[in-house]
C-alpha cells in the first residue's frame, strides 16, 4: 500500500513569532522554518507502517515555495521514499492545498493519506477534511492510533469526551493528533541517503488548479500584553484585593 504524507513548511515552533510592522502578516524573513510538528507525526506513522510491512512506499508531498524541498528532505531522511513538491509562490489557503492534494492523489492513487490535524502557522484544521470531501473518501481526524487491516483501517480519535474508535474503508484520509507517536530524529547516514532520493517538482497549473487566495487578511496583530502579577502575603490580603481591586468577588 502506498502512503502519501503531506508535509508543510512552517515557522519553527520554538521561534517567537513577530508580526510585520505593516500588520499584513507574520515575519518569515530570516526566521527558522521547519516541518509542521503534526506532519512529523504523520511521517513517523507512515514509516512505522512501512516497518510493519503494511506500507510499501511513502511519498512526502509539500506545497509552496522552492524551499519546501528542505521539508521534503527531512521527511526523506526520516524514511519516506520519494517526494513531490508542488511549487508556487502563491499564499496557499486550505482549499487550494486540498484541491492540489486531490490532483496529486488522483495521479498517485495512495491507499492512505496522512496529514497533520492542523498547521501551527494558520491553525486552520481544514485541509484534511476538505481533501476527504473533494475526493469523496472517508476521513478519520485527530488520530491517536492507526491500525490497518486489509482494505480497512481502525482509527482511534481524540474527541472532546475521550477516545472514539472508528473503522474506515481505504483509501482514506487520516489526520494526526499529538499522542499518535513520538517522531524519530533522522540519523546522519539517513540524512545523507535522503540526498539521493528523488523529488519531483510540479506546478499548480500542471495539476489544473488555480491556487489564488479567496480570503483577504485584514490585519494581523500581536495579542495584548499580559500585565505582570503581584505576590500577596496572606489569604486575607488576596480576598481584599479580589474584592476592591479586581472586583471579581
Ligand atoms: P491546516 O488545515 O492548514 O491547519 O493544515 C492541516 C494539514 O494539512 C497540515 O498539517 C499538513 O499536513 C497539510 N497541509 C496544509 N498546507 C500544506 C502545504 N502547503 N504543504 C503540505 N501540506 C500542507
Coordinates of C-alpha atoms and ligand atoms in Angstrom, one line a residue:
X1 CA 0.0 0.0 0.0
X2 CA 1.3 3.4 -0.9
X3 CA 1.0 6.1 1.8
X4 CA 1.0 9.7 0.9
X5 CA 2.0 12.2 3.7
X6 CA 1.5 16.0 3.4
X7 CA 4.3 18.0 5.0
X8 CA 4.1 21.7 5.4
X9 CA 7.0 24.1 5.9
X10 CA 6.1 26.4 8.8
X11 CA 7.9 28.8 11.2
X12 CA 9.7 26.6 13.7
X13 CA 7.6 26.0 16.9
X14 CA 10.5 27.4 19.0
X15 CA 10.6 30.7 17.3
X16 CA 9.0 33.7 19.0
X17 CA 6.6 35.0 16.3
X18 CA 6.9 38.6 15.3
X19 CA 4.2 40.4 13.5
X20 CA 5.3 42.5 10.5
X21 CA 5.3 46.3 11.1
X22 CA 2.6 46.9 8.5
X23 CA 0.3 44.3 10.2
X24 CA 0.0 42.3 6.9
X25 CA 1.2 39.0 8.4
X26 CA 3.9 37.3 10.4
X27 CA 7.6 37.9 9.8
X28 CA 9.2 34.9 7.9
X29 CA 12.3 36.5 6.6
X30 CA 15.5 35.2 8.4
X31 CA 13.3 33.0 10.6
X32 CA 14.0 29.3 11.2
X33 CA 11.5 27.2 9.3
X34 CA 10.7 23.5 10.0
X35 CA 8.3 20.8 9.2
X36 CA 4.9 21.3 10.9
X37 CA 5.1 19.2 14.1
X38 CA 1.8 17.3 13.3
X39 CA 3.3 16.4 9.9
X40 CA 6.4 14.9 11.6
X41 CA 4.0 12.7 13.4
X42 CA 2.4 11.8 10.1
X43 CA 5.8 10.9 8.5
X44 CA 6.7 8.8 11.6
X45 CA 3.4 6.9 11.4
X46 CA 4.0 6.2 7.7
X47 CA 7.5 4.9 8.4
X48 CA 6.2 2.7 11.2
X49 CA 3.5 1.3 8.8
X50 CA 6.4 0.5 6.4
X51 CA 8.5 -1.1 9.1
X52 CA 5.5 -3.2 10.0
X53 CA 5.2 -4.4 6.4
X54 CA 1.9 -2.6 5.8
X55 CA 3.1 0.3 3.7
X56 CA 5.2 -0.4 0.6
X57 CA 6.0 3.1 -0.4
X58 CA 5.9 6.5 1.3
X59 CA 5.5 9.7 -0.7
X60 CA 6.0 13.0 1.0
X61 CA 4.2 16.0 -0.6
X62 CA 4.8 19.6 0.2
X63 CA 3.2 22.7 -1.5
X64 CA 4.7 26.1 -1.5
X65 CA 8.0 27.9 -2.3
X66 CA 11.1 26.2 -3.6
X67 CA 12.5 25.9 0.0
X68 CA 9.7 23.4 0.8
X69 CA 12.2 20.9 -0.7
X70 CA 14.1 21.1 2.6
X71 CA 10.9 20.0 4.4
X72 CA 10.6 17.1 1.9
X73 CA 14.3 16.2 2.5
X74 CA 13.5 16.0 6.2
X75 CA 10.7 13.5 5.5
X76 CA 13.0 11.5 3.2
X77 CA 15.7 11.4 6.0
X78 CA 13.0 10.1 8.4
X79 CA 12.2 7.3 6.0
X80 CA 9.9 8.5 3.2
X81 CA 10.9 7.0 -0.2
X82 CA 10.3 10.0 -2.6
X83 CA 9.0 13.5 -2.6
X84 CA 6.7 15.7 -4.6
X85 CA 6.9 19.5 -4.5
X86 CA 4.0 21.5 -5.9
X87 CA 5.9 24.7 -6.4
X88 CA 4.2 28.0 -6.1
X89 CA 4.9 31.5 -4.6
X90 CA 1.1 31.9 -4.1
X91 CA -0.1 32.2 -0.5
X92 CA -1.9 28.9 -0.2
X93 CA -5.1 28.5 1.7
X94 CA -6.5 25.2 2.9
X95 CA -9.0 24.9 0.0
X96 CA -6.2 25.4 -2.6
X97 CA -4.0 22.9 -0.8
X98 CA -6.8 20.4 -0.7
X99 CA -7.5 20.8 -4.4
X100 CA -3.9 20.4 -5.2
X101 CA -3.5 17.3 -3.0
X102 CA -6.6 15.9 -4.6
X103 CA -4.9 16.1 -8.0
X104 CA -1.8 14.5 -6.6
X105 CA -3.9 11.7 -5.1
X106 CA -5.6 11.1 -8.4
X107 CA -2.2 10.7 -10.0
X108 CA -0.6 8.7 -7.2
X109 CA -3.6 6.6 -6.1
X110 CA -2.4 6.1 -2.5
X111 CA -4.2 3.7 -0.1
X112 CA -3.8 6.1 2.8
X113 CA -3.2 9.8 3.0
X114 CA -1.9 11.2 6.3
X115 CA -2.0 14.9 7.1
X116 CA -1.5 16.9 10.3
X117 CA -4.6 17.8 12.2
X118 CA -3.5 21.4 11.8
X119 CA -0.7 23.6 10.7
X120 CA 0.8 25.6 13.5
X121 CA 1.0 28.7 11.4
X122 CA -2.5 29.2 10.2
X123 CA -4.2 26.8 12.8
X124 CA -6.9 26.2 10.2
X125 CA -7.6 22.5 10.9
X126 CA -9.3 22.3 7.5
X127 CA -7.2 20.7 4.8
X128 CA -7.7 17.0 5.6
X129 CA -11.4 17.4 5.9
X130 CA -11.6 19.4 2.7
X131 CA -9.5 16.8 0.9
X132 CA -11.7 14.0 2.1
X133 CA -14.8 15.8 0.9
X134 CA -13.3 16.6 -2.5
X135 CA -12.1 13.1 -3.1
X136 CA -15.3 11.5 -1.6
X137 CA -13.1 9.4 0.6
X138 CA -13.7 8.5 4.3
X139 CA -11.9 10.6 6.9
X140 CA -10.6 9.9 10.4
X141 CA -9.4 13.1 12.0
X142 CA -7.3 13.6 15.2
X143 CA -5.9 10.1 15.2
X144 CA -4.1 8.8 18.2
X145 CA -3.9 5.2 16.9
X146 CA -4.0 3.7 13.4
X147 CA -4.3 0.0 12.7
X148 CA -4.5 -1.0 9.1
X149 CA -6.3 -4.3 8.5
X150 CA -6.6 -5.3 4.8
X151 CA -8.7 -2.8 3.0
X152 CA -9.8 -1.1 6.2
X153 CA -8.2 1.0 8.9
X154 CA -9.2 1.2 12.5
X155 CA -8.5 4.6 13.9
X156 CA -8.8 5.9 17.4
X157 CA -9.7 9.5 17.5
X158 CA -9.1 12.1 20.2
X159 CA -12.6 13.6 20.7
X160 CA -13.8 16.1 23.4
X161 CA -15.3 13.4 25.7
X162 CA -12.5 10.9 25.4
X163 CA -11.5 8.4 22.7
X164 CA -13.6 7.3 19.8
X165 CA -12.6 4.3 17.6
X166 CA -13.9 4.1 14.1
X167 CA -13.3 1.8 11.1
X168 CA -12.9 3.4 7.6
X169 CA -12.6 1.8 4.2
X170 CA -9.3 2.5 2.4
X171 CA -8.4 4.7 0.6
X172 CA -9.0 7.2 3.4
X173 CA -7.7 10.4 4.8
X174 CA -6.3 10.4 8.4
X175 CA -5.1 13.5 10.3
X176 CA -2.7 13.1 13.2
X177 CA -3.0 14.2 16.8
X178 CA -0.2 14.7 19.2
X179 CA -0.4 11.3 21.0
X180 CA -0.2 9.2 17.9
X181 CA 3.6 8.7 18.2
X182 CA 6.9 10.4 19.0
X183 CA 8.7 11.2 15.8
X184 CA 12.2 10.0 15.4
X185 CA 15.3 12.1 14.7
X186 CA 16.8 11.4 11.4
X187 CA 20.2 9.8 11.7
X188 CA 23.2 11.2 9.9
X189 CA 23.5 8.2 7.5
X190 CA 19.8 8.6 6.7
X191 CA 20.2 12.4 6.1
X192 CA 23.0 11.5 3.6
X193 CA 20.9 8.8 2.0
X194 CA 18.0 11.2 1.7
X195 CA 20.0 13.5 -0.6
X196 CA 19.8 10.8 -3.3
X197 CA 16.1 10.2 -3.0
X198 CA 14.1 11.7 -5.9
X199 CA 11.9 14.8 -5.5
X200 CA 9.5 15.5 -8.5
X201 CA 8.6 19.2 -9.0
X202 CA 5.3 20.2 -10.4
X203 CA 3.2 23.4 -10.6
X204 CA -0.4 24.1 -9.7
X205 CA -1.1 24.8 -13.4
X206 CA 0.2 21.3 -14.3
X207 CA -2.4 19.9 -11.9
X208 CA -5.2 22.1 -13.3
X209 CA -5.6 24.1 -10.1
X210 CA -5.8 27.9 -9.6
X211 CA -4.3 28.4 -6.1
X212 CA -5.3 32.1 -5.9
X213 CA -6.4 33.1 -2.4
X214 CA -10.1 33.6 -1.7
X215 CA -9.7 35.3 1.6
X216 CA -8.3 38.7 2.3
X217 CA -6.3 39.2 5.6
X218 CA -7.5 42.5 7.0
X219 CA -4.8 42.8 9.7
X220 CA -2.6 40.6 11.9
X221 CA -1.9 41.9 15.5
X222 CA 0.1 40.7 18.5
X223 CA -2.0 39.5 21.4
X224 CA -2.5 42.2 24.1
X225 CA 0.4 42.1 26.6
X226 CA -0.5 40.5 29.9
X227 CA 0.1 42.6 33.0
X228 CA 2.6 41.5 35.5
X229 CA 1.3 39.6 38.5
X230 CA 1.8 40.5 42.2
X231 CA 2.5 38.4 45.3
X232 CA 0.3 38.7 48.3
X233 CA 1.3 37.9 51.9
X234 CA -1.9 36.3 53.1
X235 CA -5.2 34.9 52.1
X236 CA -6.9 37.9 53.7
X237 CA -4.9 40.3 51.5
X238 CA -5.8 38.2 48.5
X239 CA -9.5 38.3 49.3
X240 CA -9.3 42.1 49.9
X241 CA -7.6 42.7 46.6
X242 CA -10.1 40.5 44.7
X243 CA -12.9 42.5 46.2
X244 CA -11.6 46.0 46.0
X245 CA -9.1 45.9 43.1
X246 CA -10.1 43.1 40.7
X247 CA -13.7 43.4 41.8
X248 CA -14.3 39.8 40.9
X249 CA -15.9 38.7 44.3
Ligands
LIG1 P1 -4.4 23.3 8.1 O1 -5.7 22.8 7.6 O2 -3.8 24.5 7.3 O3 -4.4 23.5 9.6 O4 -3.3 22.1 7.8 C1 -3.6 20.8 8.1 C2 -2.6 19.8 7.4 O5 -2.7 20.0 6.0 C3 -1.1 20.1 7.7 O6 -0.7 19.5 9.0 C4 -0.4 19.4 6.5 O7 -0.4 18.0 6.7 C5 -1.4 19.7 5.4 N1 -1.0 21.0 4.7 C6 -1.6 22.2 4.8 N2 -0.9 23.1 4.0 C7 0.1 22.4 3.4 C8 1.2 22.7 2.5 N3 1.3 23.9 2.0 N4 2.0 21.7 2.1 C9 1.9 20.4 2.6 N5 0.9 20.1 3.4 C10 0.0 21.0 3.8

